[in-house]
Short mmCIF file of C-alpha atoms and ligand atoms in Angstrom, two decimals:
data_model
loop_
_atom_site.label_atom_id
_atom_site.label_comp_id
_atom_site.label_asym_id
_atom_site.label_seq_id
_atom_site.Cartn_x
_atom_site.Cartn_y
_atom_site.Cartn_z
CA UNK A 1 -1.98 24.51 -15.19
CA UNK A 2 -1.37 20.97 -14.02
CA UNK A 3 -5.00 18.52 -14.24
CA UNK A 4 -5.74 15.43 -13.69
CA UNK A 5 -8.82 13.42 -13.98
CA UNK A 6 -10.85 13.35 -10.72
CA UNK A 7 -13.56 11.13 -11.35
CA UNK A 8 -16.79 10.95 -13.65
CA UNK A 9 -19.73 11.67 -13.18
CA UNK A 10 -23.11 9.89 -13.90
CA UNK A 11 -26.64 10.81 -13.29
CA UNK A 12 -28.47 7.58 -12.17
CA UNK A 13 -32.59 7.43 -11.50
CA UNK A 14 -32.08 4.16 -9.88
CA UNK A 15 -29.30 3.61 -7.76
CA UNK A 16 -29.97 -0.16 -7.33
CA UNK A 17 -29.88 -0.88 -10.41
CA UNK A 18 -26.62 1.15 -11.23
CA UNK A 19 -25.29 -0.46 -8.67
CA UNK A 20 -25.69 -3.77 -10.21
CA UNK A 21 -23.65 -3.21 -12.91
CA UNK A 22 -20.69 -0.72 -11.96
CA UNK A 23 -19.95 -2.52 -8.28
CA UNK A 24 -22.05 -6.10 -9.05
CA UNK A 25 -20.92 -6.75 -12.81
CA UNK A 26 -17.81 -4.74 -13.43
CA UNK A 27 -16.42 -5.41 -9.33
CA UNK A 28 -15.78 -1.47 -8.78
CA UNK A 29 -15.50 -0.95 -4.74
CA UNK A 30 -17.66 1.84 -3.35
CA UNK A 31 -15.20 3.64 -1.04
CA UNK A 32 -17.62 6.16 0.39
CA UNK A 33 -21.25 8.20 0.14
CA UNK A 34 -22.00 11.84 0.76
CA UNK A 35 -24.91 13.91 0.56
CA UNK A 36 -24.40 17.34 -0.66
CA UNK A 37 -27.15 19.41 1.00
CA UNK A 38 -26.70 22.40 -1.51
CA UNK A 39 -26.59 20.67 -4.58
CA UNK A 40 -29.75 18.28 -3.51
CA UNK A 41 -27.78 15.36 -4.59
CA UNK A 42 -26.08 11.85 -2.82
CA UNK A 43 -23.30 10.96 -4.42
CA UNK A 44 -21.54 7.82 -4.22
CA UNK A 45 -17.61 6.68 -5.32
CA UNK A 46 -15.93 3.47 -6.64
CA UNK A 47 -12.96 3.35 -7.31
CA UNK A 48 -11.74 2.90 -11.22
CA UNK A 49 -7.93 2.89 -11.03
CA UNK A 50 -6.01 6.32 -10.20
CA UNK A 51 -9.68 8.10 -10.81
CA UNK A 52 -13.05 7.41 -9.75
CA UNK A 53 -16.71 7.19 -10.92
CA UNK A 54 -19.32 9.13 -9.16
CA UNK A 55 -22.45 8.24 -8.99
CA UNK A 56 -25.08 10.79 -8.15
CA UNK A 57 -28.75 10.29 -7.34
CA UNK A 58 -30.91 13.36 -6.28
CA UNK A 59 -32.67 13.58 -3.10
CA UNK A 60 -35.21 15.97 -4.01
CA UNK A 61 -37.92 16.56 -6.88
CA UNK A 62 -36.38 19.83 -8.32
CA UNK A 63 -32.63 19.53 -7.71
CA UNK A 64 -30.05 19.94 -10.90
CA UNK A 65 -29.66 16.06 -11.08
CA UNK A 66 -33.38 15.66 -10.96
CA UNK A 67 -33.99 17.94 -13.70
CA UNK A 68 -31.12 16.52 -15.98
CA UNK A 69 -32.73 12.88 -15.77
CA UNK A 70 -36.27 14.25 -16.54
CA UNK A 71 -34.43 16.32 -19.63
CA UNK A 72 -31.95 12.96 -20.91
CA UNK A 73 -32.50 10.38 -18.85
CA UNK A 74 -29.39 8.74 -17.21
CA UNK A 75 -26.00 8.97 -17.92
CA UNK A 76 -22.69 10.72 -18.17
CA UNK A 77 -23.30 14.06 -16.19
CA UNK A 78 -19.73 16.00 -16.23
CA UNK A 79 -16.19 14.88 -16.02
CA UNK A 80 -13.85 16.36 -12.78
CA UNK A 81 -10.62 17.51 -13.29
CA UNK A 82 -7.86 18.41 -10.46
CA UNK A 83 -6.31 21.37 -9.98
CA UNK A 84 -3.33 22.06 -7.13
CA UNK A 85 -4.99 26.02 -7.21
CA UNK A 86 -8.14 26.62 -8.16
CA UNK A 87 -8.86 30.51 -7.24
CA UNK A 88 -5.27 30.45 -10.27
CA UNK A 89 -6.76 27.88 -12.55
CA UNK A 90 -9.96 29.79 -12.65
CA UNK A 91 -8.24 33.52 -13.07
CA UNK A 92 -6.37 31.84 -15.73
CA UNK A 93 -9.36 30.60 -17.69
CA UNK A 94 -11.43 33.96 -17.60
CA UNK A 95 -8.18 35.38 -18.93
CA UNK A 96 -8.87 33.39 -21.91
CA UNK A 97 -12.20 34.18 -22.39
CA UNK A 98 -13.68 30.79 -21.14
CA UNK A 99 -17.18 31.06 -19.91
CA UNK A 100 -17.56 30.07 -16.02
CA UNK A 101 -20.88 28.81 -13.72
CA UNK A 102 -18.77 30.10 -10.86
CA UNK A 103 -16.38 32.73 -11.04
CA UNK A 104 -15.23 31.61 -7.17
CA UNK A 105 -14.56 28.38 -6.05
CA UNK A 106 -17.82 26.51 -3.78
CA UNK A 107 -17.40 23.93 -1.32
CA UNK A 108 -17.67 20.93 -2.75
CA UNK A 109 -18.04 17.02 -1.72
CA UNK A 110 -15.41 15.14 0.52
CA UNK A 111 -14.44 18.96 1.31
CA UNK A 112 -12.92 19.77 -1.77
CA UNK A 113 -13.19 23.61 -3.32
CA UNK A 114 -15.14 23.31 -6.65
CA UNK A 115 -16.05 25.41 -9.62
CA UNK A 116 -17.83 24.51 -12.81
CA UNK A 117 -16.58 25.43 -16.59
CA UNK A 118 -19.94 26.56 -18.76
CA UNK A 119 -20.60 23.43 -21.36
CA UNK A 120 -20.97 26.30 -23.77
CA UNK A 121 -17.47 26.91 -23.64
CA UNK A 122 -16.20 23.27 -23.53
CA UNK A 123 -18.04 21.60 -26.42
CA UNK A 124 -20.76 20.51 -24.99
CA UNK A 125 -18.87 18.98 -21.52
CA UNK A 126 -19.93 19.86 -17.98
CA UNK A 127 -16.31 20.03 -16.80
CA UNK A 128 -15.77 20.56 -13.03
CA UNK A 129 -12.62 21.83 -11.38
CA UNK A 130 -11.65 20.54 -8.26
CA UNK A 131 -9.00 21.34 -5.26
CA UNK A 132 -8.62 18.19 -2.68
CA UNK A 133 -8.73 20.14 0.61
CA UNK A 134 -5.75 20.68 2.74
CA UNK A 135 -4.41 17.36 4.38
CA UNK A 136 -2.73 20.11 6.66
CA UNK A 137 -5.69 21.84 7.96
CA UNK A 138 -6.25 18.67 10.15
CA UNK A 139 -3.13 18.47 11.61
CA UNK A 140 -3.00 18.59 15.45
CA UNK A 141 -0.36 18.26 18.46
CA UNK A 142 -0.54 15.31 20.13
CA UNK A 143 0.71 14.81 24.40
CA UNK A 144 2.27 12.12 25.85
CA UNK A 145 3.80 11.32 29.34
CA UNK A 146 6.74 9.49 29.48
CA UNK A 147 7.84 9.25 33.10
CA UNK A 148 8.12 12.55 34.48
CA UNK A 149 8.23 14.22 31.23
CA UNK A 150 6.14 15.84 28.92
CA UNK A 151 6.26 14.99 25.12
CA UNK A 152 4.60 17.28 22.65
CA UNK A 153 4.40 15.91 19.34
CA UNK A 154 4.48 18.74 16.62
CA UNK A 155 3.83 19.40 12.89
CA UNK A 156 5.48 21.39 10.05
CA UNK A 157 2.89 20.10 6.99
CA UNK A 158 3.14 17.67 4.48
CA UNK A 159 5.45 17.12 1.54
CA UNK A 160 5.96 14.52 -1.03
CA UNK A 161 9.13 12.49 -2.09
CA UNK A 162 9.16 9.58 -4.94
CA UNK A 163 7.63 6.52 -3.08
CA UNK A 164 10.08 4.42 -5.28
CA UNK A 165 12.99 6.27 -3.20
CA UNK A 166 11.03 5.77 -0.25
CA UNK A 167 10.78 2.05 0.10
CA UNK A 168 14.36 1.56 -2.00
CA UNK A 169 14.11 -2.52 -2.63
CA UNK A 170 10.53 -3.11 -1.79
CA UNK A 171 8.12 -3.14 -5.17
CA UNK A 172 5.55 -1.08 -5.53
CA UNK A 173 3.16 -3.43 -5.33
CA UNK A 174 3.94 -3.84 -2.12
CA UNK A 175 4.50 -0.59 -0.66
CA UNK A 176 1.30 0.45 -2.66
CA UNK A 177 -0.99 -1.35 -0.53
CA UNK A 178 0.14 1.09 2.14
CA UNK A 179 0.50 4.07 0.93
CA UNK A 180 -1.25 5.44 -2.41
CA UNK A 181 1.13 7.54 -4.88
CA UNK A 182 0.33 10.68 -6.48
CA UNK A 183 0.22 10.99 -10.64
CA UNK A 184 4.08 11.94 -9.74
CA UNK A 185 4.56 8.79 -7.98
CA UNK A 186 5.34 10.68 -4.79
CA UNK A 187 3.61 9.66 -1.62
CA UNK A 188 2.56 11.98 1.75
CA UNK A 189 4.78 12.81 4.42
CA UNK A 190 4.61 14.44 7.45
CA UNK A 191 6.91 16.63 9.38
CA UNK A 192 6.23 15.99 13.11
CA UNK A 193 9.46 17.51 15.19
CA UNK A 194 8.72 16.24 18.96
CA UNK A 195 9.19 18.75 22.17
CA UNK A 196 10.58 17.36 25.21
CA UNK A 197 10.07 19.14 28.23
CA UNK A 198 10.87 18.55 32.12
CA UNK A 199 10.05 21.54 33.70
CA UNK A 200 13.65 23.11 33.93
CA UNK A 201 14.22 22.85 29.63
CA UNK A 202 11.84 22.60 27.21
CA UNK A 203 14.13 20.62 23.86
CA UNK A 204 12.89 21.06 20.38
CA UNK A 205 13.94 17.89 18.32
CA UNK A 206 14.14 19.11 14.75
CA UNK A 207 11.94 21.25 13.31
CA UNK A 208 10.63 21.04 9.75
CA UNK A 209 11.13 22.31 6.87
CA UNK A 210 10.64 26.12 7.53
CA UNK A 211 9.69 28.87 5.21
CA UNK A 212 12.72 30.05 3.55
CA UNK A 213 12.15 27.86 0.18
CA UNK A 214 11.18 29.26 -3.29
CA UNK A 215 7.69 28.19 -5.06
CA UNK A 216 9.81 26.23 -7.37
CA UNK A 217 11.16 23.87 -4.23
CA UNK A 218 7.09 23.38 -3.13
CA UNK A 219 6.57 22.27 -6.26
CA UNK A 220 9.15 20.35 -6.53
CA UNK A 221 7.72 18.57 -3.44
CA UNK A 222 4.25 19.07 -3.22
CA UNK A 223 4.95 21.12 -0.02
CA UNK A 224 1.61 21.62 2.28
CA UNK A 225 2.90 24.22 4.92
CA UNK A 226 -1.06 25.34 5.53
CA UNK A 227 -0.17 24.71 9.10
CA UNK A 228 3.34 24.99 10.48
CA UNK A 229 5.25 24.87 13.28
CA UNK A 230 4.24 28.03 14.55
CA UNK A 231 0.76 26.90 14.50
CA UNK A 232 2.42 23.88 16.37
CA UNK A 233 4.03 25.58 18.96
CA UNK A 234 0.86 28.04 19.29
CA UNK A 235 -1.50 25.36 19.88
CA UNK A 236 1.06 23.57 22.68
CA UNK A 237 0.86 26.90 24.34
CA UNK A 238 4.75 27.18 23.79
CA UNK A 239 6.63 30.44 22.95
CA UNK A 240 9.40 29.80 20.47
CA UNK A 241 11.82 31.93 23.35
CA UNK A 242 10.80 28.76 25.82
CA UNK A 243 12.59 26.54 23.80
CA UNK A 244 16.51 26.19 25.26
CA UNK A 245 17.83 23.29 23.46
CA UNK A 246 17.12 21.91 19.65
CA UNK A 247 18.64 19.19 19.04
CA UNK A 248 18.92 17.77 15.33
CA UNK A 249 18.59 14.13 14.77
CA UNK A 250 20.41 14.96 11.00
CA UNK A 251 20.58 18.03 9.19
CA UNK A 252 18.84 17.10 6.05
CA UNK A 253 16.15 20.23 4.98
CA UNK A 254 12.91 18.56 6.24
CA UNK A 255 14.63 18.16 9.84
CA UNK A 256 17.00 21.13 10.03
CA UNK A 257 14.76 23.84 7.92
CA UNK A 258 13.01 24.99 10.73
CA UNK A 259 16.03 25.64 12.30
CA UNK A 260 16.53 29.40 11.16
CA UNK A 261 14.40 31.86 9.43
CA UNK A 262 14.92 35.01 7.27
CA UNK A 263 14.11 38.50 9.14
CA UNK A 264 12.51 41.04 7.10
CA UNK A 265 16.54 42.81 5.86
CA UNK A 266 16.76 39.46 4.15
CA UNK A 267 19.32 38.35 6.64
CA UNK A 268 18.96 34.18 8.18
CA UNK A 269 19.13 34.05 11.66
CA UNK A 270 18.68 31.41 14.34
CA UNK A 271 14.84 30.69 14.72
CA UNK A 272 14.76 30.10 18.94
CA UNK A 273 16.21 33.19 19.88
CA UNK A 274 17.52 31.43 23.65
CA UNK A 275 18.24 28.12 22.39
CA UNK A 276 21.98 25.95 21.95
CA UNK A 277 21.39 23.79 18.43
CA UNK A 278 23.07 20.66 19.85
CA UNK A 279 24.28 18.65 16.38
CA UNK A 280 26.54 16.00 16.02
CA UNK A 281 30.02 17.14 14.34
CA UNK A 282 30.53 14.33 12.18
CA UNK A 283 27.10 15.48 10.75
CA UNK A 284 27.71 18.86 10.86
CA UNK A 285 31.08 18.54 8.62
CA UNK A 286 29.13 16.28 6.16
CA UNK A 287 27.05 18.88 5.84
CA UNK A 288 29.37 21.91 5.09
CA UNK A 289 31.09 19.44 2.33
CA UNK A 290 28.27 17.80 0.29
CA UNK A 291 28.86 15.59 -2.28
CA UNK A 292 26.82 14.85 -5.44
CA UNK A 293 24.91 12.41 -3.69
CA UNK A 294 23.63 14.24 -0.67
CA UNK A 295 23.62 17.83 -2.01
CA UNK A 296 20.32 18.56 -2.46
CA UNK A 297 19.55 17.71 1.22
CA UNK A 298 22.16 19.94 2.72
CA UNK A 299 20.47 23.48 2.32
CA UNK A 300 23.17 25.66 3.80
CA UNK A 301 21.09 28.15 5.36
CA UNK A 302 19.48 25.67 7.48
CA UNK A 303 22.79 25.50 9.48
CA UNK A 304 25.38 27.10 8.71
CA UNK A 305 23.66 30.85 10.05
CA UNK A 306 23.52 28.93 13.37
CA UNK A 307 27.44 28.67 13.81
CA UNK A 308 27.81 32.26 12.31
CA UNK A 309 25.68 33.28 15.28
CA UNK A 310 27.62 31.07 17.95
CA UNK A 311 24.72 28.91 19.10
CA UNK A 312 26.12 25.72 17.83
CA UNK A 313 27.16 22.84 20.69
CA UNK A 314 28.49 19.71 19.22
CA UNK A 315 28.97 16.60 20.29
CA UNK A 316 31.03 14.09 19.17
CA UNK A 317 29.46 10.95 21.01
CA UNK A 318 26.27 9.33 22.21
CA UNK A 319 25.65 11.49 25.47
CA UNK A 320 22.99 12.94 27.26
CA UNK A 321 22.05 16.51 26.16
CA UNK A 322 19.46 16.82 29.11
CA UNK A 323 18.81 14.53 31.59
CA UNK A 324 16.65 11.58 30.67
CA UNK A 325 17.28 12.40 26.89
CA UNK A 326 19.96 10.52 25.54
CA UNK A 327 21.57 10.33 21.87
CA UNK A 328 22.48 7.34 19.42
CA UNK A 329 24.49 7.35 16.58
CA UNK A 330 23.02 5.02 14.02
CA UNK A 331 24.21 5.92 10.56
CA UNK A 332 22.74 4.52 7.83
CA UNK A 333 20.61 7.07 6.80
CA UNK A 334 23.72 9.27 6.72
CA UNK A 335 27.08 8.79 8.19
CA UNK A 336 26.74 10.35 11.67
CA UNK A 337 22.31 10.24 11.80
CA UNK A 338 21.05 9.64 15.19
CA UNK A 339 17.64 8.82 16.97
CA UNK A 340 17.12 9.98 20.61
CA UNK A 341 16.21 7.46 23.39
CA UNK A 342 13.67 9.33 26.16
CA UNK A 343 14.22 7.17 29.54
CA UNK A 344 12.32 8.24 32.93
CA UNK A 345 10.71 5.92 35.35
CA UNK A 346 9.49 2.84 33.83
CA UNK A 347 8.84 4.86 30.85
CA UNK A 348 10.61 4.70 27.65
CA UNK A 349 10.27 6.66 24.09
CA UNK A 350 12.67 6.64 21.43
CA UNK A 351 12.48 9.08 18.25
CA UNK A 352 13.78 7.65 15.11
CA UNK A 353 13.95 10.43 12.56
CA UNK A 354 14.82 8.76 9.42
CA UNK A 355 15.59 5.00 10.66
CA UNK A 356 12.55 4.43 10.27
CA UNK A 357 10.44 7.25 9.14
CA UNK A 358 6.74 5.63 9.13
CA UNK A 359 5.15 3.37 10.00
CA UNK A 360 5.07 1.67 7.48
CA UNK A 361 9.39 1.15 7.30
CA UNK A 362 8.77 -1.54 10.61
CA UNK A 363 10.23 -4.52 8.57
CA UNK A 364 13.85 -4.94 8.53
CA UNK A 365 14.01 -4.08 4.40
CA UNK A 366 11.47 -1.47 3.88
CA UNK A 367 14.70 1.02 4.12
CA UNK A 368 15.02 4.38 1.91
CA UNK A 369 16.89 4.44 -1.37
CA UNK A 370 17.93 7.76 -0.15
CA UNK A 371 19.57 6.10 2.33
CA UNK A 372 23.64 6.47 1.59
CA UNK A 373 24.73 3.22 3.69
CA UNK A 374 21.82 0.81 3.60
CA UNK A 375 23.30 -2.24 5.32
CA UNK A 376 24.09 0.06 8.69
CA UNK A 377 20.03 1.16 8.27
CA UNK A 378 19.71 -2.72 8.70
CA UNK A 379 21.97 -3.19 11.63
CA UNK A 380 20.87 -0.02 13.52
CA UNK A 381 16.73 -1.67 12.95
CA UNK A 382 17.88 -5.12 14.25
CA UNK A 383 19.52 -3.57 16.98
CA UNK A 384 17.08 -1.18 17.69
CA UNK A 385 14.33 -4.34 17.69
CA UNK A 386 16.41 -6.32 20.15
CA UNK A 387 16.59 -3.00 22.52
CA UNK A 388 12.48 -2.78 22.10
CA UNK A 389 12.47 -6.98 23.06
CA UNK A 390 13.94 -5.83 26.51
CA UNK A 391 11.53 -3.00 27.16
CA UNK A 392 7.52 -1.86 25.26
CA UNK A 393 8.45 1.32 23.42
CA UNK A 394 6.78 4.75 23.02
CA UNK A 395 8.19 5.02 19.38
CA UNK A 396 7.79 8.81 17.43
CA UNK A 397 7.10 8.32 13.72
CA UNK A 398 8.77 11.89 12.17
CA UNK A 399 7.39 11.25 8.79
CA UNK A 400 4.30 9.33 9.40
CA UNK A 401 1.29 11.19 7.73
CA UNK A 402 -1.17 9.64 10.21
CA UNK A 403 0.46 8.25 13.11
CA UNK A 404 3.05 10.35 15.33
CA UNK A 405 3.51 7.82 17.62
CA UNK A 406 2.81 4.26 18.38
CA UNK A 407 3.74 1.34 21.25
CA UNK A 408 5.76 -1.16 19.74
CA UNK A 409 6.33 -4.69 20.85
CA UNK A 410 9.04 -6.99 19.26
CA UNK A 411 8.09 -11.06 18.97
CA UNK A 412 10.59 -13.26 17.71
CA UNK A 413 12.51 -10.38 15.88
CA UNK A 414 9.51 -8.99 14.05
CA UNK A 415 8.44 -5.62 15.27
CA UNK A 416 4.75 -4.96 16.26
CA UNK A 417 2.61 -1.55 16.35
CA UNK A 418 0.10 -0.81 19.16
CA UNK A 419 -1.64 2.38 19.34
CA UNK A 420 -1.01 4.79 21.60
CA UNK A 421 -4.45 5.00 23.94
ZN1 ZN B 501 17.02 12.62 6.13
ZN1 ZN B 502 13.59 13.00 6.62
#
């Protein structure tokens, strides 16, 4: 079982004066109050480096935290560890013979899942276990109209990579102040593949990371698949047999998982029974002959069931694979990666799969260390910023964990984010 210290928390009989000294004295930032209608009980957080202090005042004359302060008065009231599975952390303690307040985990504050540990059975401690809720659960498609097309954008969960690898030159004190790290250093991404549809196709642009990975791989990377692209397509009121084209911007395993899925013999077969997977050759052939660098992206049966089933087109320049949907090589990210321009009307979207997976990657060198040539991820953004000078941009954000999609504006060379309405 993997812990890590939630917050602390402290029984106070006057708020005002507690607040004095943790947020006035010591400069701890409150970053949020809830009241807990079960438990009787406000309680309030500040922030104390990678954990937090809890404050907790009761609300009424005969709730636990009233009680304690009339027994001892205030101070330290139990500590909260975190736990990736509670219901397993729990079964695992009873196993042992430790004594537990619940036996089942409780809905806690900030909608966590909570259970408490008996102080007789941890000298003396009130020790809390905790589950953060599903960032998943609150995932939802989002619609656009660009022109005389429909744009879905999708979801496939989260997952975590090293936020060192994600921002390759730029410190983490920089890239901290936009995106918090895990005790692993790994930071939340999103897998958002984007439908396209015009009324005569309806093109999947990659498709997430699938369901064919061990436990050991979700580990690995923190994988949150509590809502997946079949919840996705469910919720855009698409059938999977709709879909006639996927196109893949790369074929890295957060992009091209989705791609196929393993039938019940054991057997991988292509996931959209009536679709062509358009993918770039050059791509492709990387791909089939990984090197030590880029092996652990290429998951071989994300792609290579496809060809074995014949439903492989490639292409081996920037084209249009449906009308007003138009390819562009950019390498960088890998040799042959591509975003797709969307064009109809005034309208204009682009999606830039990994050139510049968030938000966040705008500036010219906030580029991944995963990237294998760096200087082309440069180009490919400058040029990409003088295209978006010409013309305001729809721009799809694959691995953003809050935004799909935003406007952007260039002034001057520096790219600008607007929200979508
Ligand atoms: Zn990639
Ligand atoms: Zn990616």
């Amino acid at each position: 079982m993997k812990v890590h210290l939630d917050h602390v928390g402290i029984a106070v009989a006057d708020l005002g004066a507690s607040l004095a000294f943790f947020r006035d004295a010591l400069g701890l930032e409150v970053h949020g109050s809830e009241e807990v209608a079960s438990q009787r009980v406000r309680a309030h957080f500040l922030h104390a480096g990678g954990s937090s202090l809890e404050l907790l005042e009761s609300t009424a004359p005969d709730s636990p935290i009233a009680r304690y302060l009339e027994k001892r008065g205030s101070g330290l009231h139990h500590i909260t560890l975190r736990v990736d599975d509670l219901a397993a952390a729990l079964a695992q303690l009873k196993e042992k013979g430790v004594r537990l307040i619940d036996a089942v985990p409780r809905p806690g504050a900030e909608q966590a899942q909570v259970a408490f540990i008996h102080p007789s059975s941890a000298h003396g401690v009130l020790v809390e276990l905790k589950q953060a809720p599903s960032q998943a659960a609150a995932l939802r498609v989002s619609r656009y109209t660009v022109g005389d097309l429909e744009l879905i954008s999708l979801y496939d969960g989260f997952f975590r990579l090293d936020g060192g690898a994600m921002f390759g030159v730029v410190p983490k004190a920089l890239w901290e102040k936009k995106t918090a790290a895990d005790a692993a250093n790994r930071i939340t991404l999103a897998m958002r593949p984007l439908l396209v549809r015009d009324g005569r196709h309806t093109m999947l642009i990659d498709a997430g990371l699938g369901d064919k990975e061990s436990q050991k791989f979700h580990a690995l990377y923190a994988v949150d698949r509590s809502r997946t692209l079949d919840d996705a397509l469910a919720e855009a009121g698409v059938a999977p047999d709709e879909i006639d084209i996927v196109l893949a911007s790369h074929l890295h395993f957060d992009h091209a998982g989705g791609f196929t899925v393993r039938d019940s013999s054991g057997r991988v077969r292509p996931r959209f029974p009536k679709a062509r997977y358009v993918v770039r050759r050059g791509e492709w052939n990387d791909a089939v002959h990984p090197h030590e660098r880029n092996r652990a992206s290429y998951l071989a049966d994300n792609f290579v069931p496809l060809a074995d089933a014949g439903v492989v087109e490639f292409i081996d320049e920037d084209e249009t694979v449906m009308p007003c949907v138009r390819v562009q090589r950019t390498g960088g990210h890998t040799m042959h990666h591509q975003i797709i321009w969307i064009e109809s009307g005034a309208d204009r979207a682009a999606f830039l799969a990994d050139l510049m997976p968030t938000a966040a990657h705008l500036p010219d060198p906030w580029i991944m260390g995963y990237d294998l040539y760096p200087m082309d991820t440069l180009f490919a953004k400058q040029a990409f910023a003088r295209a978006v000078a010409r013309r305001e941009t729809l721009v799809f954000f694959e691995h953003d964990p809050a935004i799909p999609a935003a406007f952007i504006t260039e002034q001057q060379g520096k790219l600008g984010l607007q929200p979508t309405a």
